[in-house]
Tab-separated table of C-alpha atoms in Angstrom:
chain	number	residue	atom	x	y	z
A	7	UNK	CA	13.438	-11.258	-26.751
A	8	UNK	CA	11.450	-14.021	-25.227
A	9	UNK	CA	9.503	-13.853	-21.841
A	10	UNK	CA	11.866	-16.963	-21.285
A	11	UNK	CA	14.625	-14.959	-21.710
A	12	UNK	CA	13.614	-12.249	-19.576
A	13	UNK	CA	13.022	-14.870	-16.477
A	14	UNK	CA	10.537	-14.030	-13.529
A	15	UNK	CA	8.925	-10.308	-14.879
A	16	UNK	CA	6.080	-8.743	-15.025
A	17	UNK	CA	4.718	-7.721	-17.997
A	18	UNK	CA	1.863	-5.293	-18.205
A	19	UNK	CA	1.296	-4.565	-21.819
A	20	UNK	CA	-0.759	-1.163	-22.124
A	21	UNK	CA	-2.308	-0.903	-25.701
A	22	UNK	CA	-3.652	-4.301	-25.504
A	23	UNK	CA	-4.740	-4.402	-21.887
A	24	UNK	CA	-2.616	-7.633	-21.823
A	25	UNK	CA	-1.179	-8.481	-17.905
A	26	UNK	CA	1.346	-11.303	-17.665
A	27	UNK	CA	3.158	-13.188	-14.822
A	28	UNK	CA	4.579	-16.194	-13.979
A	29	UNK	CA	3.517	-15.378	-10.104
A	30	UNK	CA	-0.194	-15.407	-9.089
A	31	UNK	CA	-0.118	-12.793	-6.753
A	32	UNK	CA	-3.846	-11.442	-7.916
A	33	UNK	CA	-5.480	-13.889	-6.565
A	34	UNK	CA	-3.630	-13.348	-2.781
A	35	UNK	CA	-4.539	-9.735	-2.852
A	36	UNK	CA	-7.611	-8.067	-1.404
A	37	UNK	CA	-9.810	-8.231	-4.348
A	38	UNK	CA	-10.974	-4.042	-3.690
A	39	UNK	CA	-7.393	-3.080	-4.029
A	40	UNK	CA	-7.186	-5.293	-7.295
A	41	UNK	CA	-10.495	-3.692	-8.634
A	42	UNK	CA	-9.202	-0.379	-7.975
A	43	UNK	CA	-5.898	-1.289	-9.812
A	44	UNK	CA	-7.582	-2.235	-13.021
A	45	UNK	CA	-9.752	0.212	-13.245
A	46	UNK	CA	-6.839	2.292	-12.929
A	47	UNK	CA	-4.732	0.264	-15.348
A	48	UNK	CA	-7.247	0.538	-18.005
A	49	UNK	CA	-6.900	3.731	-18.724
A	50	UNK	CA	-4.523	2.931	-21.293
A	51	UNK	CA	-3.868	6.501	-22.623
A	52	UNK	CA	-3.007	7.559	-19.379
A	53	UNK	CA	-0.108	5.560	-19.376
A	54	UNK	CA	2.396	8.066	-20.033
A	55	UNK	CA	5.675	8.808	-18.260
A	56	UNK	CA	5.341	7.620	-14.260
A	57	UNK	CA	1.913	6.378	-14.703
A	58	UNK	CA	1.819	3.122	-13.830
A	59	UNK	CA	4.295	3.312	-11.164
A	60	UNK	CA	2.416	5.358	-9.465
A	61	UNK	CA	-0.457	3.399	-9.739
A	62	UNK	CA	1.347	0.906	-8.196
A	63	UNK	CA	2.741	2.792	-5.724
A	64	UNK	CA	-0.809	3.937	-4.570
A	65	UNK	CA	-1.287	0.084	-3.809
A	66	UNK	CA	1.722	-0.675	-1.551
A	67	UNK	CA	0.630	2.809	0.029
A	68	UNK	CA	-2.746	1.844	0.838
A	69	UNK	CA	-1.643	-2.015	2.032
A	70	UNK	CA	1.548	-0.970	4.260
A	71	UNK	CA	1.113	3.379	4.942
A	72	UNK	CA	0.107	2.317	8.479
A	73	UNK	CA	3.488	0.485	9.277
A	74	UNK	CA	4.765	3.259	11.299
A	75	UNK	CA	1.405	2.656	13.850
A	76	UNK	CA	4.077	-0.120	14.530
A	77	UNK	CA	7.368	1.144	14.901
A	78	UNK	CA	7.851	1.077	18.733
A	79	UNK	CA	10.389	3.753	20.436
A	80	UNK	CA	13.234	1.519	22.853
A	81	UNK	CA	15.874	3.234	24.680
A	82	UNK	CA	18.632	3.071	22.355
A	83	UNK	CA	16.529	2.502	19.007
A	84	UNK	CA	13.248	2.381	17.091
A	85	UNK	CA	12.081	-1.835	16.559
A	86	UNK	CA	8.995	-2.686	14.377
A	87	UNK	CA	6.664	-4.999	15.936
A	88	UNK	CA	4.837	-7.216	13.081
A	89	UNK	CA	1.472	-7.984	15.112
A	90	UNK	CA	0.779	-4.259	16.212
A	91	UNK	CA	1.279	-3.503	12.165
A	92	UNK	CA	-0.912	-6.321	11.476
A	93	UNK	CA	-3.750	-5.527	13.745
A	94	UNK	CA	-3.538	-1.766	13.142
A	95	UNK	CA	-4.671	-2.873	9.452
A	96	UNK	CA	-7.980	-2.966	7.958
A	97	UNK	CA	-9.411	-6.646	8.727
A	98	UNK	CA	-9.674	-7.492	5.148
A	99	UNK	CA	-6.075	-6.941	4.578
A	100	UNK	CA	-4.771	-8.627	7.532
A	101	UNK	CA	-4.586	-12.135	5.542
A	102	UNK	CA	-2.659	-10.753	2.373
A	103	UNK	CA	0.047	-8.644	4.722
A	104	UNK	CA	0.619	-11.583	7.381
A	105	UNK	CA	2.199	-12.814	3.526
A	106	UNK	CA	3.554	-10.112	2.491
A	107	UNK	CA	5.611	-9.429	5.537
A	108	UNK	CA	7.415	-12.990	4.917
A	109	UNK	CA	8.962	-11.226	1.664
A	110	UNK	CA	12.071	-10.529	2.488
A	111	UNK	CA	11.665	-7.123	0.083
A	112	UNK	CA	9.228	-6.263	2.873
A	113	UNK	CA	11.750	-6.739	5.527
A	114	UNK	CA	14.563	-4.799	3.631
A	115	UNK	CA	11.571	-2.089	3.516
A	116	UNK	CA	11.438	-2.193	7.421
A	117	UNK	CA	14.747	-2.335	7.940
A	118	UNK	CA	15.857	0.475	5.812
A	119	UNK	CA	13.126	2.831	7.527
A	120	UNK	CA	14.255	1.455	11.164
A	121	UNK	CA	17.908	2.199	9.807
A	122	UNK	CA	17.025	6.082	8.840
A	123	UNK	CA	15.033	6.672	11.768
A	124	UNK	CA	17.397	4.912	14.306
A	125	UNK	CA	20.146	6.981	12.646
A	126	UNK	CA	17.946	10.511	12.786
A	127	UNK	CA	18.105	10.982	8.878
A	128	UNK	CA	14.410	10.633	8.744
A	129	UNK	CA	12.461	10.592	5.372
A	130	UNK	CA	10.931	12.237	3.112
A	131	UNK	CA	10.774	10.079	0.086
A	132	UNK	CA	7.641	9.770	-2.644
A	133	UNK	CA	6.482	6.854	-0.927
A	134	UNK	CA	6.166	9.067	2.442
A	135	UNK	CA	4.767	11.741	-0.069
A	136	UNK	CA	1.577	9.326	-1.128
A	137	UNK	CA	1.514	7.938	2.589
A	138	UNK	CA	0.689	11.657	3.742
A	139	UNK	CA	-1.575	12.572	1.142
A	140	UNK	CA	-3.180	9.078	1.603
A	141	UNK	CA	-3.788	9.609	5.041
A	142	UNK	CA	-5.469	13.033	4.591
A	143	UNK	CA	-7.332	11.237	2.020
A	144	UNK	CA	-8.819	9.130	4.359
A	145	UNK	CA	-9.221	11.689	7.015
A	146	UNK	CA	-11.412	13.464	5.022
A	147	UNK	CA	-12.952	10.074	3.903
A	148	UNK	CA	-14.219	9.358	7.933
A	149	UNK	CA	-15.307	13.334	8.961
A	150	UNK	CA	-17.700	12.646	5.394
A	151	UNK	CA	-19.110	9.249	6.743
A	152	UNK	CA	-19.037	10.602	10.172
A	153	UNK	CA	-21.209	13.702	8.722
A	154	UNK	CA	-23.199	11.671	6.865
A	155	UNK	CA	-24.354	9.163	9.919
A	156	UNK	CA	-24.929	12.270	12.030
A	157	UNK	CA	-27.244	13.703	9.272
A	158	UNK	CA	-29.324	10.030	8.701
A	159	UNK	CA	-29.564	9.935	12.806
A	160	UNK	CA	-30.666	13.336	12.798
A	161	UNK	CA	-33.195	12.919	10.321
A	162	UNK	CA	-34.363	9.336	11.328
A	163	UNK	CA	-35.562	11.215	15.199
């Protein structure tokens, strides 16, 4: 089978560290969450069973886990605003997510959370999974800095 025949894909090709697409959607995203991706992706033996979907999931996680800093509680239902999601981002992001939320597979994202929440189902999917441990991640990530700075001022009096 041809890549012609198998239309827009992507193709990442693990034994020879070969990446194909017909999109350039590399060069639109932040360039730390692309280093961090390849470094990932080059472990090539590692590639075994969910791998690399997770790998990718840990991207979406880290560019949209804070989109429920902008789902906003109505009367009658739960709405997402897009600028309170935007500027609850890391700046650096902000330029590749204003795109991303024109996709409408990022809408369909939104809506289907709105829909579960709006509905009282909730969630508790493996994206929410990685969101949670992603934010603990990073909680643990600031009280080190945090530490840290304390311990530099302390030592710099």
């Amino acid at each position: 089978m041809t890549t012609d025949e198998l239309g827009e894909v992507v193709i990442l090709n693990c034994d020879t560290k070969v990446f194909q697409s017909p999109f350039d959607d590399v060069r639109e995203m932040p360039a730390d969450i692309v280093s961090q991706m390849k470094k990932q992706l080059s472990h090539s033996n590692e590639h075994i069973g969910d791998r690399v979907s997770k790998i990718f999931l840990g991207v979406l996680v880290q560019l949209i886990s804070g989109y429920r800093d902008a789902v906003e509680f109505r009367e009658t239902s739960k709405t997402f605003n897009r600028d309170k999601f935007i500027e609850s981002r890391p700046k650096h992001l902000r330029p590749f997510l204003a795109k991303m939320m024109e996709l409408q597979i990022f809408q369909q994202f939104i809506d289907e959370r709105l829909q579960m929440l709006n509905t009282g189902l909730g969630y508790s999917d493996e994206f929410e999974l990685e969101t949670a441990r992603y934010a603990e991640k990073m909680k643990k990530r600031r009280h080190y800095e945090f530490l840290n700075n304390v311990k530099e001022k302390v030592s710099a009096s």
